[in-house]
Coordinates of C-alpha atoms in Angstrom, one line a residue:
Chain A
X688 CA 31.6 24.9 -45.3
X689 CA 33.2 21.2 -45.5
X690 CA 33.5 19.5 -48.4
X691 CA 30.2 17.4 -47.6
X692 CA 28.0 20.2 -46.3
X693 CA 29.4 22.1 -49.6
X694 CA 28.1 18.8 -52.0
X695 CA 24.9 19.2 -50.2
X696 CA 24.1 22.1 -50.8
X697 CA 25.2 22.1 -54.4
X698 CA 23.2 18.9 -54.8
X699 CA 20.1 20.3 -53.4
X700 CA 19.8 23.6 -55.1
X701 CA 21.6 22.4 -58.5
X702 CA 19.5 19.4 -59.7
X703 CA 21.7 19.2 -62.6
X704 CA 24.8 19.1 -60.2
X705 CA 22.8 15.8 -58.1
X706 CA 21.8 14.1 -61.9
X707 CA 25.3 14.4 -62.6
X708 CA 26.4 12.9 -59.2
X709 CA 28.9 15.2 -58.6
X710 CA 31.0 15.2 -55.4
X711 CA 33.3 17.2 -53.8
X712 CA 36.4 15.4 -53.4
X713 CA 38.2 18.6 -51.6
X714 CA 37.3 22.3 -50.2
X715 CA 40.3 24.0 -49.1
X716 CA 41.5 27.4 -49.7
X717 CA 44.4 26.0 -51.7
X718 CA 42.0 24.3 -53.8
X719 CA 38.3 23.3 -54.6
X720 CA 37.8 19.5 -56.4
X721 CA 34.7 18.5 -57.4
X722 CA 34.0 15.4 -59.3
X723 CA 31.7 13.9 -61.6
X724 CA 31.3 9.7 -62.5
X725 CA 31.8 8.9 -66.3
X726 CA 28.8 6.8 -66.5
X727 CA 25.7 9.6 -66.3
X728 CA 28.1 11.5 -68.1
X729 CA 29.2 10.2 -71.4
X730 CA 28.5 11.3 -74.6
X731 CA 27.8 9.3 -78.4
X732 CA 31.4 8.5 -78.3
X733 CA 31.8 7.1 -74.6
X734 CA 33.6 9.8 -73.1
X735 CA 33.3 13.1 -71.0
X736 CA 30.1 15.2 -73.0
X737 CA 31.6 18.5 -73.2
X738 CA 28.3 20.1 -71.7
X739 CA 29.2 17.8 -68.4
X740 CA 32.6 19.2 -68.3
X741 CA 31.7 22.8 -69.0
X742 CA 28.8 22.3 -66.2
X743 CA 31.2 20.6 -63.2
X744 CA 33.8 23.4 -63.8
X745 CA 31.1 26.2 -63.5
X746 CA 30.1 24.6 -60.3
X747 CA 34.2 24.1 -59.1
X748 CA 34.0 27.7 -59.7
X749 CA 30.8 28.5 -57.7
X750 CA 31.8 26.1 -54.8
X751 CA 35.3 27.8 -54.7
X752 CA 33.4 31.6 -54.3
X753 CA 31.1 30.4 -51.8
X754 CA 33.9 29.3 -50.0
X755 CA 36.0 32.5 -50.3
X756 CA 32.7 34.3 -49.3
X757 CA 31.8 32.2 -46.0
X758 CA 27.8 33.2 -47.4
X759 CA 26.2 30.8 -48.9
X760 CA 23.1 33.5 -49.6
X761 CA 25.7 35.2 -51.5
X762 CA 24.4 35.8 -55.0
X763 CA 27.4 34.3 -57.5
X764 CA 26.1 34.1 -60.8
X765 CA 28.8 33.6 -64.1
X766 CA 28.7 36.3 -66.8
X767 CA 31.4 35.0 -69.2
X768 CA 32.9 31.3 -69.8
X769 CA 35.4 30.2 -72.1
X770 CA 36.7 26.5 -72.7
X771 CA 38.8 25.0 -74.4
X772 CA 38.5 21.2 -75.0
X773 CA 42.1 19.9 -75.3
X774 CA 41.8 16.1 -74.9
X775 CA 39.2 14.2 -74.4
X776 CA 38.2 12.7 -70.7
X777 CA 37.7 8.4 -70.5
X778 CA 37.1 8.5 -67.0
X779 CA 36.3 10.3 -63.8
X780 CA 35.5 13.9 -64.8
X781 CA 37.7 16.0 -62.1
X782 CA 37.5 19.5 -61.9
X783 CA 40.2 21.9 -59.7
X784 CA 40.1 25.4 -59.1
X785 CA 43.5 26.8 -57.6
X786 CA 42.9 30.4 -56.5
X787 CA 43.6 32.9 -58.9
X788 CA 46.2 36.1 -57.3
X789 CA 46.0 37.4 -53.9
X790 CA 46.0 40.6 -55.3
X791 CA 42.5 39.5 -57.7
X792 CA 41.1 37.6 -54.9
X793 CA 41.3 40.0 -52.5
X794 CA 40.1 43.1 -54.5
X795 CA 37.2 41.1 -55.1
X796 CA 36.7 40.1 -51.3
X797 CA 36.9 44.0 -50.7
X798 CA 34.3 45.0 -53.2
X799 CA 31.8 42.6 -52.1
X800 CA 32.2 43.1 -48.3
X801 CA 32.5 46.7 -49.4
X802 CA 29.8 47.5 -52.2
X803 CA 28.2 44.5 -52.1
X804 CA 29.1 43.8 -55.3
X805 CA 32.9 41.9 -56.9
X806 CA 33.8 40.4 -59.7
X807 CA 36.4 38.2 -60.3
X808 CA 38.0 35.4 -63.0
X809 CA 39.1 31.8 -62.4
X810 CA 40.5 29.3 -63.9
X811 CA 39.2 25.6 -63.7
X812 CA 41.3 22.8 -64.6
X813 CA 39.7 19.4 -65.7
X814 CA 42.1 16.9 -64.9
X815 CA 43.0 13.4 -65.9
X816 CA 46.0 11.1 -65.5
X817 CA 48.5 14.2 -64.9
X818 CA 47.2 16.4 -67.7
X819 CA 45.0 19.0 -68.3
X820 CA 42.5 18.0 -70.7
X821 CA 40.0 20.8 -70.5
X822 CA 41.0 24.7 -69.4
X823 CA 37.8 26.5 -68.3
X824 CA 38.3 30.3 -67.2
X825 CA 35.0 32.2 -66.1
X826 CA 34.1 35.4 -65.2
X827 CA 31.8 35.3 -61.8
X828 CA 29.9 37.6 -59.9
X829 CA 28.8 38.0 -56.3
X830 CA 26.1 40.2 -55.3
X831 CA 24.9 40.4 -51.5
Chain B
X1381 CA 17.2 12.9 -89.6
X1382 CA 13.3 14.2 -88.3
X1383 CA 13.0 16.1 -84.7
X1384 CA 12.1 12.9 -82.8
X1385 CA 14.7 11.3 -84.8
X1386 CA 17.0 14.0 -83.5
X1387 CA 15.5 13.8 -79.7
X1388 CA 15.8 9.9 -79.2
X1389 CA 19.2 9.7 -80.9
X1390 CA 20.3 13.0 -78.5
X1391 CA 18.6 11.1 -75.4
X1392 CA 20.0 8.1 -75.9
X1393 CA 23.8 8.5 -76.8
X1394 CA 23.7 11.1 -74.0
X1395 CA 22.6 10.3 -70.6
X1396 CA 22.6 14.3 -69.6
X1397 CA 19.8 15.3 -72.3
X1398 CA 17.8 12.8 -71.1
X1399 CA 18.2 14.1 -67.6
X1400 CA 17.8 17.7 -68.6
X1401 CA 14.6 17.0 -70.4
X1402 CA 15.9 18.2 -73.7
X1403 CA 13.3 18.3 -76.6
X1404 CA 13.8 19.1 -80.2
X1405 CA 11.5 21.6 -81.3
X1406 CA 12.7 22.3 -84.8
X1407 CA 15.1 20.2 -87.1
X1408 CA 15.5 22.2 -90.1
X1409 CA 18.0 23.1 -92.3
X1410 CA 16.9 27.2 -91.7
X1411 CA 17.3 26.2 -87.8
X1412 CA 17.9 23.8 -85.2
X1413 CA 16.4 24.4 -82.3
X1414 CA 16.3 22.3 -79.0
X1415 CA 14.4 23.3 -75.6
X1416 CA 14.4 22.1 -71.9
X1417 CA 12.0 22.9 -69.3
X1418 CA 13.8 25.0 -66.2
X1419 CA 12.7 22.5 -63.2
X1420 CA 15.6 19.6 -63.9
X1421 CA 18.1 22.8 -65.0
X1422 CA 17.5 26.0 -62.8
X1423 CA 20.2 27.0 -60.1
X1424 CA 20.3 28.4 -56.4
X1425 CA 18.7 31.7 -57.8
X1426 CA 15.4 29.4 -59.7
X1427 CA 17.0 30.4 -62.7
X1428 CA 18.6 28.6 -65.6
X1429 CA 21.9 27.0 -64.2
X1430 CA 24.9 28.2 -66.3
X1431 CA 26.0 24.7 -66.8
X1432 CA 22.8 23.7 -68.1
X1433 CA 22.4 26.7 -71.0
X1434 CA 26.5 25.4 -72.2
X1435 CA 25.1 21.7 -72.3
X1436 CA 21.8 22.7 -74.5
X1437 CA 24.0 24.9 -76.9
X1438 CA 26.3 22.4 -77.2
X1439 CA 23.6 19.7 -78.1
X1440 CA 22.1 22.1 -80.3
X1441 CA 25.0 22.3 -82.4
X1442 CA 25.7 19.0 -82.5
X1443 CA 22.6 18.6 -83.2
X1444 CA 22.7 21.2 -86.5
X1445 CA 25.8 18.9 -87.5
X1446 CA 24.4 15.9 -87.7
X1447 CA 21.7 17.1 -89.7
X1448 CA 23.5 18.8 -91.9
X1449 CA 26.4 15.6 -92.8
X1450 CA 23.4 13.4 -92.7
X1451 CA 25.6 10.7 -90.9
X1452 CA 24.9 10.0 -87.2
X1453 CA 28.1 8.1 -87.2
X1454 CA 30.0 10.7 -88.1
X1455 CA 32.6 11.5 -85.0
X1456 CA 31.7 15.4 -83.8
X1457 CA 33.5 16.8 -81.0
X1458 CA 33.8 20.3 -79.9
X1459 CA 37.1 22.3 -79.3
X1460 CA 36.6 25.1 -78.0
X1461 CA 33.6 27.2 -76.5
X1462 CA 32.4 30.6 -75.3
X1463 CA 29.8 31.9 -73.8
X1464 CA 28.5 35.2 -72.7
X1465 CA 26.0 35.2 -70.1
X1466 CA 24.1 38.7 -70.4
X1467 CA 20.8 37.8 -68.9
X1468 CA 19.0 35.4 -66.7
X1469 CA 16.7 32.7 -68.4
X1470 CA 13.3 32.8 -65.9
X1471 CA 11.3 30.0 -67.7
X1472 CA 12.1 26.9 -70.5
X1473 CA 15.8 27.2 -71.5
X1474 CA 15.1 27.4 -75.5
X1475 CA 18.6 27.0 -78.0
X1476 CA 18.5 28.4 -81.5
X1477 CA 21.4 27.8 -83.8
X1478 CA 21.2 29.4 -87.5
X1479 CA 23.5 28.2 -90.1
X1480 CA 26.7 29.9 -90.9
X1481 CA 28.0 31.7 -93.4
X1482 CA 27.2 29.1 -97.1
X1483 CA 30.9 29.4 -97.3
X1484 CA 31.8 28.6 -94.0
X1485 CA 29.3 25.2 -94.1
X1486 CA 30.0 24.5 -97.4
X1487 CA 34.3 24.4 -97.1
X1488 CA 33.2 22.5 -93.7
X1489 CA 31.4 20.0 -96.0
X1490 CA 33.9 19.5 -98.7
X1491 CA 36.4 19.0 -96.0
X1492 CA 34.8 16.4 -94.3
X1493 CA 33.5 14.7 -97.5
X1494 CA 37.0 14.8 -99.1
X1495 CA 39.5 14.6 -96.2
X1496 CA 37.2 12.6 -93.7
X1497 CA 37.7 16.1 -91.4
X1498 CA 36.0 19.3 -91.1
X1499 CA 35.9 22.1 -88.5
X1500 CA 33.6 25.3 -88.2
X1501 CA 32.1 27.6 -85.6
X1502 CA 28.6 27.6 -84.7
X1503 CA 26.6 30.4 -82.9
X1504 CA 23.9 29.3 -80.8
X1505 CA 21.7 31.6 -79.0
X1506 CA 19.4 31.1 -76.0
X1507 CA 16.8 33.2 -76.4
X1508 CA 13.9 34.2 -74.0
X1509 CA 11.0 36.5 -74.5
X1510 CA 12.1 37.8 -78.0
X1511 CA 15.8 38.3 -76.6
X1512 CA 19.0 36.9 -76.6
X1513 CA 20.2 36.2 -72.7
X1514 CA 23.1 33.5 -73.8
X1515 CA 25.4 33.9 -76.6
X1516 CA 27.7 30.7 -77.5
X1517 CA 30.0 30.0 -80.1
X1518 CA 31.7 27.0 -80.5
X1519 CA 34.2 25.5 -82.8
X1520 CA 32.9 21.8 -84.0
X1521 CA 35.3 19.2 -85.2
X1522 CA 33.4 16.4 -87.5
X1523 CA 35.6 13.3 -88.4
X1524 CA 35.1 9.8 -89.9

């Protein structure tokens, strides 16, 4: 999937993900970016609401599998988040995921192709000006 | 603060919970407890995005800290977060959090009272059906 077919189809089966207006800004197999404007965003103090961040880098995280998988109809559902708020985001909320291990990434490739079923953790940075201001790591699923 | 206090100062510091429907269904001191319907928040699987149950337990506890300092100026941010995913949410995505421990709210109180700064966890629970399918706990930051 490109980067625009990927925000489409985020966008259409996500509302939340089109009501944020989230984008994706690159899909490579280096790295998945999505991104997210301040303004439908903000929270009571005028920046990033933490429920925004959390929700773009659980998406970074899906768009990344979905890419791994090539199957969109794959199942990828998140059983475990944590996230830890470092500094707080003024501007464009922008989420990376960087792949985790070869050696992670591809036992989980085998056990979905194989039993249909892998698991696998990854880390999602949210980004601004040079630093990491939010660290997200989740533990996903994908089920055929 | 009353429950449509609660829900109009929520919807309109915060674009997202206006977008994700939320609704307070109980401000009390016993429990706060905030709902949103699943059309604006389900995901590819027609089930509770994972994104949108992070965003309602964060509002909801929030939410519980406001109410409980009794000043909506008062500065709260969150830290840190987790979240365990153990079962799908099928129908309205509905976020319980119960007060702490008195010891733990009360040294959160003094602190910011005295010191203009207090910190404590929260557990928030989605719940569906008489079960718990999200756990969350979160450590809240209230400043001055």
């Amino acid at each position: 999937m490109t980067a625009p077919e990927t925000e489409e189809f985020l966008r259409s089966k996500i509302p939340l993900a089109h009501a944020m207006g989230v984008r994706v800004e690159r899909c490579g197999a280096d790295e998945m970016v999505l991104t997210a404007p301040l303004e439908p965003n903000h929270n009571h103090l005028g920046t990033a609401f933490g429920g925004s961040l959390s929700a773009l880098a659980t998406l970074t995280g899906y768009a990344f599998l979905w890419r791994e998988l090539g199957e969109p109809d794959a199942h990828i559902v998140i059983r475990r988040s944590e996230l830890d708020y470092r500094h707080p985001v003024s501007g464009l909320l922008r989420a990376v995921c960087r792949p985790p291990e070869e050696s992670a990434l591809g036992a989980f490739r085998n056990a979905f192709h194989r039993a249909g079923k892998g698991r696998v953790r990854l880390r999602v940075d949210i980004e601004e000006d040079g630093r990491v201001c939010v660290m997200f790591s989740g533990d996903f699923v994908a089920l055929r």
